Coordinates of N, CA and C in Angstrom, one line a residue:
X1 N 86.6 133.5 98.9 CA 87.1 132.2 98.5 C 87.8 131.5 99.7
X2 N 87.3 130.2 99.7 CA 88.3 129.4 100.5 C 89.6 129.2 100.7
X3 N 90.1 129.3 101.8 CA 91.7 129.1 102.0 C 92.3 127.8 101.6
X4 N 91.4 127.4 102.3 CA 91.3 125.5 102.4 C 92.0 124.9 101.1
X5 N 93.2 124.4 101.0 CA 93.9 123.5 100.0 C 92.1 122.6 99.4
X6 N 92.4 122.6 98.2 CA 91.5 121.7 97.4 C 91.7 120.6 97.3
X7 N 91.3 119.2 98.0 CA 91.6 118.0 97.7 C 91.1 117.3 96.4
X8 N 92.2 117.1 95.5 CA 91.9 116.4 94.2 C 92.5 115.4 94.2
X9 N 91.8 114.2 93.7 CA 92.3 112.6 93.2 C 92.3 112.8 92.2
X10 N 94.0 112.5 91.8 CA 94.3 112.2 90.1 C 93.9 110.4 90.0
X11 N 93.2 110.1 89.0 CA 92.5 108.5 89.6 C 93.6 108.3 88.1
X12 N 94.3 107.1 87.9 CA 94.9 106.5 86.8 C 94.1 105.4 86.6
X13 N 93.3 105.6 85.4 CA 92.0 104.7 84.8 C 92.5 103.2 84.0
X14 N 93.9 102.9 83.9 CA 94.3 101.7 83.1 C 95.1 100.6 84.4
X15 N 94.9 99.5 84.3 CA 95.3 98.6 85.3 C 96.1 97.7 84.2
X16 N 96.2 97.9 83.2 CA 96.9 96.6 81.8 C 98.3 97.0 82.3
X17 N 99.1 95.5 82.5 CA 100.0 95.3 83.0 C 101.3 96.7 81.7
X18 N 101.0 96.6 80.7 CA 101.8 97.9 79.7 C 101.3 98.9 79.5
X19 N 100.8 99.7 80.8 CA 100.3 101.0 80.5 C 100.8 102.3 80.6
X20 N 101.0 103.2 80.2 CA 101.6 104.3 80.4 C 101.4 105.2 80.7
X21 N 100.2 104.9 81.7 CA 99.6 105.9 82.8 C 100.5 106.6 83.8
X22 N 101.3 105.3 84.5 CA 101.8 106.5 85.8 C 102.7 106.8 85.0
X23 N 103.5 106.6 83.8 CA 104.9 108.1 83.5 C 103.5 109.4 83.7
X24 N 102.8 109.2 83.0 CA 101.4 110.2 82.6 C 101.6 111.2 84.0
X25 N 101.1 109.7 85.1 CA 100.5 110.1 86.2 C 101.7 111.4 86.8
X26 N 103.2 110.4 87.3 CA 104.1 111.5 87.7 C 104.2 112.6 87.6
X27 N 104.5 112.7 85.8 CA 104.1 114.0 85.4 C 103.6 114.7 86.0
X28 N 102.1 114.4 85.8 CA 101.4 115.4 85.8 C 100.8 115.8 87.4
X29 N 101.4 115.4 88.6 CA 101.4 115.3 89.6 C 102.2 116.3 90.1
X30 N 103.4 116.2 89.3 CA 104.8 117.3 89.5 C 103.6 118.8 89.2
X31 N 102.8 118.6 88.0 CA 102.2 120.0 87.5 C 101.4 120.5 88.6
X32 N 100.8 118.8 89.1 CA 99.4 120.0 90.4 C 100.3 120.4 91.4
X33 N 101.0 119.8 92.0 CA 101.7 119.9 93.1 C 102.4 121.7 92.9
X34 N 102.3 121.8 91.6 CA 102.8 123.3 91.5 C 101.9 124.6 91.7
X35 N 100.7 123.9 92.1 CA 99.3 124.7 92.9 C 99.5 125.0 93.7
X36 N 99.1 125.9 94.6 CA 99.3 125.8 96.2 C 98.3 125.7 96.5
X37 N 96.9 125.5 95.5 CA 95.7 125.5 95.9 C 95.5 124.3 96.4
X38 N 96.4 123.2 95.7 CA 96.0 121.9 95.4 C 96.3 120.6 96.5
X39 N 95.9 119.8 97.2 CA 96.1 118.7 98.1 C 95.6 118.0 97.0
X40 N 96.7 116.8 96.5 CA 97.0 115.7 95.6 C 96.8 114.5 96.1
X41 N 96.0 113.7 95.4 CA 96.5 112.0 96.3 C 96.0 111.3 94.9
X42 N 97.2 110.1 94.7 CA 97.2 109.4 93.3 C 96.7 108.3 94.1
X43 N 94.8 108.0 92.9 CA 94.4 107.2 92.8 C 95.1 105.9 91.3
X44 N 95.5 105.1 92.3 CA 95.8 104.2 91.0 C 94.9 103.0 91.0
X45 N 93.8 102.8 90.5 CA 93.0 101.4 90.0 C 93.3 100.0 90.4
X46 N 95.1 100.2 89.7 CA 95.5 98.5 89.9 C 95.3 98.7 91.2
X47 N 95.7 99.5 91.8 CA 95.7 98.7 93.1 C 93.9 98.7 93.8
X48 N 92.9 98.8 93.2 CA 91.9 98.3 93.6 C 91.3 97.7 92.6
X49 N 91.2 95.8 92.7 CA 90.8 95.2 91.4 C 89.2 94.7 91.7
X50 N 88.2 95.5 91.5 CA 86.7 95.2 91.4 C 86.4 94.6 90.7
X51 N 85.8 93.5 91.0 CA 84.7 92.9 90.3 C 83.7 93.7 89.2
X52 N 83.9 93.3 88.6 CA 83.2 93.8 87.3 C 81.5 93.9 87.4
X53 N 81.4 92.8 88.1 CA 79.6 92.7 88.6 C 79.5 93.3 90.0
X54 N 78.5 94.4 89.8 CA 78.3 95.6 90.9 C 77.4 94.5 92.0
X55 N 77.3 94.6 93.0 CA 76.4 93.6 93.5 C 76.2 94.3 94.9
X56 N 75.2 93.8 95.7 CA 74.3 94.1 97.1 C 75.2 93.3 98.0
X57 N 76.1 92.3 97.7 CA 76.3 91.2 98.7 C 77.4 90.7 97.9
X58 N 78.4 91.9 97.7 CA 80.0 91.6 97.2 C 80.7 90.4 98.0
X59 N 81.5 89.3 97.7 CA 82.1 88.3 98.3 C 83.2 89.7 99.4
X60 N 83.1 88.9 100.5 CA 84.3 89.6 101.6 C 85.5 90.8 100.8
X61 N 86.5 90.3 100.7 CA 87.5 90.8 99.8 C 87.1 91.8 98.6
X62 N 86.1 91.4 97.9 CA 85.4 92.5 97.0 C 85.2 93.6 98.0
X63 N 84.2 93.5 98.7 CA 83.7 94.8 100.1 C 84.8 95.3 100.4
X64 N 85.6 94.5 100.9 CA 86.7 95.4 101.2 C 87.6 96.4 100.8
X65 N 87.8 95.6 99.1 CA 88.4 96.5 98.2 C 87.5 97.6 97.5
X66 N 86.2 97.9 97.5 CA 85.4 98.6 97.5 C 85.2 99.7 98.4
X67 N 84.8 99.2 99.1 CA 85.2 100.5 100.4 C 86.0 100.9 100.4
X68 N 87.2 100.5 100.3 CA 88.6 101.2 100.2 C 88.5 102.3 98.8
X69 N 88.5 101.8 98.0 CA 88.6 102.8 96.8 C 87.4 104.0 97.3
X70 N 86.1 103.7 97.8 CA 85.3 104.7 97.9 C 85.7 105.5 98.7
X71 N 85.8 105.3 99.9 CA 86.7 106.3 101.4 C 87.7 107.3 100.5
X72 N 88.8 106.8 99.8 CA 89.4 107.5 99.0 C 88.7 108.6 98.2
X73 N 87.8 108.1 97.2 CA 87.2 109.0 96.3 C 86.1 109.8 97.1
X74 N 85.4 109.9 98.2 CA 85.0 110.5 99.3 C 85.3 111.7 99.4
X75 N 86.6 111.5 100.1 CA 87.7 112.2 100.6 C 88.2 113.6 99.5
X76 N 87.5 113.1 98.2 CA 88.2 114.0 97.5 C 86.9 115.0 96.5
X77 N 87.6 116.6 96.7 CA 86.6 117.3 96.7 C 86.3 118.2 95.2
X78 N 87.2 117.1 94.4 CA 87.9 117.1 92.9 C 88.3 115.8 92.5
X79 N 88.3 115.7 91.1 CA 88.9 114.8 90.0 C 89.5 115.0 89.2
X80 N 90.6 114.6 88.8 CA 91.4 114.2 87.8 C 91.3 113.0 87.0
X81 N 90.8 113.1 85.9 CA 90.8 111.5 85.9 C 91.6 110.9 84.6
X82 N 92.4 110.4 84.7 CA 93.9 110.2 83.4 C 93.6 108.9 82.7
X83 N 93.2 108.8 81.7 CA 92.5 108.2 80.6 C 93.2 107.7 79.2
X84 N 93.2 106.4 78.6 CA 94.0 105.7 77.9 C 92.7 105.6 76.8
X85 N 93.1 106.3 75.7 CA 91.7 105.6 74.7 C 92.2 104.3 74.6
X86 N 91.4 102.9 74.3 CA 91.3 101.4 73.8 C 90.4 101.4 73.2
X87 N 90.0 100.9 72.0 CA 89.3 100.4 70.9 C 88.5 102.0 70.8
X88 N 88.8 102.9 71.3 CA 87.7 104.1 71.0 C 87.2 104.1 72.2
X89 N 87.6 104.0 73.2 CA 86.9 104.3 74.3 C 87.7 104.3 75.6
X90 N 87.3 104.4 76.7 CA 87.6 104.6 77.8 C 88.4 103.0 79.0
X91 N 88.9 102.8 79.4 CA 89.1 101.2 79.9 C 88.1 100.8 81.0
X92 N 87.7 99.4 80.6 CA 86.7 99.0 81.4 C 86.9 98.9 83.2
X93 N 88.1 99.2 83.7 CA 88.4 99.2 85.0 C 87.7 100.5 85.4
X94 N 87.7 101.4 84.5 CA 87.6 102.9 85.0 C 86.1 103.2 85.0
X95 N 85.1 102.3 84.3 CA 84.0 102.1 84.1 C 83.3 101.7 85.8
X96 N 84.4 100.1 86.0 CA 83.8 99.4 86.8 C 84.2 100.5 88.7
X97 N 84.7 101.2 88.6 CA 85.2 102.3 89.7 C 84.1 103.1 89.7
X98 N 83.8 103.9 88.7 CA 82.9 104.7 88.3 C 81.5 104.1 89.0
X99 N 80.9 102.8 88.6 CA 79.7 101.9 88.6 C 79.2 101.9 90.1
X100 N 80.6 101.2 91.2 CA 80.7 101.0 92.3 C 81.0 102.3 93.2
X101 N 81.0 103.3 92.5 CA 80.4 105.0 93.3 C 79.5 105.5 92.9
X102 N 79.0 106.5 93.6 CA 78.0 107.3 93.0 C 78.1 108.5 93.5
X103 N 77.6 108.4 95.1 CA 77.4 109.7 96.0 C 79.0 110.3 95.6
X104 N 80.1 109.6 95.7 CA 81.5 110.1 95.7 C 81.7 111.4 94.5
X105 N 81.0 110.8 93.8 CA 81.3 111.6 92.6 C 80.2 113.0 92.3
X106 N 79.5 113.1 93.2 CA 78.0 114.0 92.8 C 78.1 115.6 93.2
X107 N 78.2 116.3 92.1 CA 78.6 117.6 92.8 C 80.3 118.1 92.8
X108 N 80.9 117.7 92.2 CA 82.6 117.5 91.8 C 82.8 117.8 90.7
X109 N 83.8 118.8 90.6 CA 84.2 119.0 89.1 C 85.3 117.8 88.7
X110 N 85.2 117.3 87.6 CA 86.4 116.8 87.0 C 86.8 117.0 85.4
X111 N 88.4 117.3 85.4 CA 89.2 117.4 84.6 C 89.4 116.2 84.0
X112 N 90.5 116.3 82.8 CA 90.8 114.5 82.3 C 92.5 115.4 82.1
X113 N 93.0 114.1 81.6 CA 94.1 113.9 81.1 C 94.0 112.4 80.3
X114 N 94.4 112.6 78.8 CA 94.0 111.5 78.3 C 95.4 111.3 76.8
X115 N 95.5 109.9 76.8 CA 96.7 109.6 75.8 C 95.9 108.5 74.7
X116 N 96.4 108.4 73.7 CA 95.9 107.5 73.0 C 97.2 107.8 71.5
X117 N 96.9 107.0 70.2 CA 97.4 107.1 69.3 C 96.9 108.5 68.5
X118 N 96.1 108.6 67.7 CA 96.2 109.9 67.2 C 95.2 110.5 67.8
X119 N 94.4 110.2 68.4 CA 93.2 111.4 68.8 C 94.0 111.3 70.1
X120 N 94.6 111.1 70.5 CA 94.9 111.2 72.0 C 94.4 111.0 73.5
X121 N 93.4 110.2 73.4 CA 92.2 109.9 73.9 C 91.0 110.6 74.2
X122 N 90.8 111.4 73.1 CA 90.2 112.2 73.7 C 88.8 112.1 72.7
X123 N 88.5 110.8 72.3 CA 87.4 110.3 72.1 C 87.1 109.3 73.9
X124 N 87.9 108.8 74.4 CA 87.7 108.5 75.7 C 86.4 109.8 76.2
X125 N 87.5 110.7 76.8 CA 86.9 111.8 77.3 C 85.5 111.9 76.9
X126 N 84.9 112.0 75.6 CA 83.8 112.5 74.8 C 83.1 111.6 75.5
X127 N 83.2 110.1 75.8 CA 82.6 108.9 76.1 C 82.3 109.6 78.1
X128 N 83.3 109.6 78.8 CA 83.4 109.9 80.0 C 82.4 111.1 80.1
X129 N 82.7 111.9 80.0 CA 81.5 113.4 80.1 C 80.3 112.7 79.8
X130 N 80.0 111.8 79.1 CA 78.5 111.6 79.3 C 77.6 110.3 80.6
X131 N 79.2 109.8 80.8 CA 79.3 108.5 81.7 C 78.9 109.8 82.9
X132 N 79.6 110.6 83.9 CA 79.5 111.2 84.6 C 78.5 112.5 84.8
X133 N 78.3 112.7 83.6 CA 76.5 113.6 83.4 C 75.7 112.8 84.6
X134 N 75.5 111.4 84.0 CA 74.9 110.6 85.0 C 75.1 110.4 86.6
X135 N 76.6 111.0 86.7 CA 76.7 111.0 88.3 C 76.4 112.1 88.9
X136 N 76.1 112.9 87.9 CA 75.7 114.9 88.5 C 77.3 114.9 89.3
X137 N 78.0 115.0 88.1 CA 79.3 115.2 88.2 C 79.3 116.4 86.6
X138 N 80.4 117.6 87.6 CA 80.7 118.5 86.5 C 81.9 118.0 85.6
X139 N 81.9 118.3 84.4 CA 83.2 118.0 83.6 C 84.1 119.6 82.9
X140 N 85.2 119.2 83.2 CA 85.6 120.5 82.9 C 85.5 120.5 81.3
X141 N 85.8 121.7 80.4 CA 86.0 122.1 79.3 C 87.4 121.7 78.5
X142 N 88.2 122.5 79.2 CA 89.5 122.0 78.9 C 90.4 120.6 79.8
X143 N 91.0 120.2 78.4 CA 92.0 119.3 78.8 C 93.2 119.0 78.7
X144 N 94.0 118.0 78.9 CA 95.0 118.0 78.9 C 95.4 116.8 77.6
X145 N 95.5 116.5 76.6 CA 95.7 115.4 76.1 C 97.0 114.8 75.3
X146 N 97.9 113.4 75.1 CA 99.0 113.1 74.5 C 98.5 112.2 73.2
X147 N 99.0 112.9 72.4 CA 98.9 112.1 70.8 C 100.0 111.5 70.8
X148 N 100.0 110.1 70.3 CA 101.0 109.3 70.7 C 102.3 109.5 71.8
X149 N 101.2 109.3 72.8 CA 102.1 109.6 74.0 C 103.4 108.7 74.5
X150 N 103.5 107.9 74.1 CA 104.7 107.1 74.3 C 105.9 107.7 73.8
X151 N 105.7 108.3 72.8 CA 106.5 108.9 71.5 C 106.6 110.6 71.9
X152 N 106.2 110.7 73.1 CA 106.3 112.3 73.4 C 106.4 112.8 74.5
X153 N 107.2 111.6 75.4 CA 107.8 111.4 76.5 C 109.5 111.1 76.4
X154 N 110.0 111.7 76.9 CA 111.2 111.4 77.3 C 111.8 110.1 77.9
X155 N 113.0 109.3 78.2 CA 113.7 108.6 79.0 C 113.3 108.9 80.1
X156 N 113.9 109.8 80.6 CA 113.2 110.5 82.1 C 111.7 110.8 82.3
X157 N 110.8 110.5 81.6 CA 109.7 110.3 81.7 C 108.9 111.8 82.4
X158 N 109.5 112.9 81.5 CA 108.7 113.9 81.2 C 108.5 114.4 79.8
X159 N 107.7 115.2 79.5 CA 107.5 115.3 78.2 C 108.8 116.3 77.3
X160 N 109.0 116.0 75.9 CA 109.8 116.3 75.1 C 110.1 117.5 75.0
X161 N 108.8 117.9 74.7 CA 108.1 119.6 74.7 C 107.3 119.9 75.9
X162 N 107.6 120.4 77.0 CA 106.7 120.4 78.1 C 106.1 121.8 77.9
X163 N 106.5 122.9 76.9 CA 105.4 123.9 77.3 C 104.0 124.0 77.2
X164 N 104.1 123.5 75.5 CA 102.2 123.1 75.6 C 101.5 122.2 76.4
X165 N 102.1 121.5 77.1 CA 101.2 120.3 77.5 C 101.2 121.0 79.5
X166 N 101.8 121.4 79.6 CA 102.4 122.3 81.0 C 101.4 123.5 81.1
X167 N 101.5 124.1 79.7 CA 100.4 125.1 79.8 C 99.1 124.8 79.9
X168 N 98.8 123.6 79.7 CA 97.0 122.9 79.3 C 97.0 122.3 80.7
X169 N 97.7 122.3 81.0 CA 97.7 121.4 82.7 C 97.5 122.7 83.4
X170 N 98.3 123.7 83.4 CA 98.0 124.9 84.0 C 96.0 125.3 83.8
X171 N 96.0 125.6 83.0 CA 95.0 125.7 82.8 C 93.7 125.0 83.0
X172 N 94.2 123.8 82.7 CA 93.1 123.1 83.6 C 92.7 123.1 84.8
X173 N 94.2 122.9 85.6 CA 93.5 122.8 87.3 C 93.4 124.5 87.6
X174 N 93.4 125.2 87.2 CA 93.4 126.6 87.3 C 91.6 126.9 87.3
X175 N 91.3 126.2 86.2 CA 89.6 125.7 86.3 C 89.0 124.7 87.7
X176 N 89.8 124.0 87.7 CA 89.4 122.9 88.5 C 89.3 123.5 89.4
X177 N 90.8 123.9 90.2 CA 90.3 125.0 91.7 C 88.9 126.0 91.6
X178 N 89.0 126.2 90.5 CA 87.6 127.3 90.7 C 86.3 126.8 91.3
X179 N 86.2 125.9 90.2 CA 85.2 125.4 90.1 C 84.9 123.9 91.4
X180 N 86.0 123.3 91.9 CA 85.8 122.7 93.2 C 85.6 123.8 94.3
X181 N 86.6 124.9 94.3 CA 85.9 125.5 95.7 C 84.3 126.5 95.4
X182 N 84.2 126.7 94.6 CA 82.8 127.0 94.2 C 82.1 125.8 94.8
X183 N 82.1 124.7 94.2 CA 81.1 123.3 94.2 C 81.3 123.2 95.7
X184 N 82.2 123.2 96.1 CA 82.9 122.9 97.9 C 82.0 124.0 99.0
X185 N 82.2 124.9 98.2 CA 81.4 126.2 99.4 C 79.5 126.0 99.1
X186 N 79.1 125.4 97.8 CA 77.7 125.4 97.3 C 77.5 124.4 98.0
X187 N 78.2 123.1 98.7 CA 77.7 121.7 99.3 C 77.6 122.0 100.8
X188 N 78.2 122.8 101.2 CA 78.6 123.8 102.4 C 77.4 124.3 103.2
X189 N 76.7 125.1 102.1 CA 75.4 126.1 102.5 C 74.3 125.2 102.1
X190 N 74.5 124.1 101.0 CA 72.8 123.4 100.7 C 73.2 122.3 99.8
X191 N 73.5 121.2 101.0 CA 73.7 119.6 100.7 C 73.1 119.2 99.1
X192 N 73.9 118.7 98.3 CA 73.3 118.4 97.3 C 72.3 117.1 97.1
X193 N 71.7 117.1 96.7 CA 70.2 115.7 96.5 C 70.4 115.9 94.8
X194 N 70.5 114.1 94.6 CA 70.0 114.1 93.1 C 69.0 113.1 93.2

């Protein structure tokens, strides 16, 4: 196995000015950072606002905010991807990220972390695993998810109860490592083509 720290983007999929992604995100940053497998870098969305229409001949500023997000997601040889269910699904920013990559994501394991009201978003997720099938992107098994996550956060913006949710984060990127430096050493010996 590789020595090589694992580079993973935790991507925060909600840009709605009342979201409660980064308490999420912090969090659960403090958990990877407790890897030593792990090299972290928080992708946050708002700060790249894409055009919703994918196009050949993006206006200036679009291209540029494009390429920018992609160089990032490149760069990273894992996913995280931290997910708000809305109406039963996934947020359209995280769609339109997704749309404007492809190669970035091909060959990558990714994890979720997902919050919502009672399913916890984890009808998101169900939606996402099939969104990323398409990118010949792996999805891990286990997750991490908050049933009414607002309400299971602290002031200090950690959770209430952090051993269950601490343990499922363990366990996740515990998968994740595996299975990115697996995918990492397999891209290594025989470039992947889809």
């Amino acid at each position: 196995m590789s020595e090589e720290r694992l580079r993973v983007a935790l991507v925060i999929g909600s840009t709605r000015a009342t979201r409660f992604g980064p308490t999420i995100a912090k969090w659960f940053a403090a958990e990877a950072l407790q890897n030593d497998a792990i090299e972290l870098d928080v992708v946050d969305l708002a700060d790249y606002p894409l055009p919703v229409a994918v196009t050949d001949a993006p206006e200036p500023a679009d291209a540029a905010t494009a390429a920018a997000l992609s160089a990032r997601l490149e760069q990273a040889e894992a996913f995280v991807v931290l997910t708000p269910e809305y109406n039963h699904s996934f947020p359209a920013p995280l769609k339109v990220a997704i749309d404007w990559n492809y190669t970035q994501w091909q060959a990558k394991p990714i994890g979720f972390v997902s919050y919502g009201g009672l399913s916890g978003g984890l009808r998101a997720v169900e939606q996402l695993r099939q969104v990323y099938a398409e990118m010949h992107a792996v999805t891990l098994r286990d997750t991490v998810s908050f049933h009414g996550a607002a309400a299971t956060f602290g002031a200090d913006g950690n959770p209430k109860e952090p051993a269950g949710c601490s343990a499922a984060a363990k366990t996740m990127l515990d998968q994740l490592v595996w299975w990115g430096t697996a995918l990492r050493e397999a891209r290594a010996r025989r470039p992947y083509r889809a």
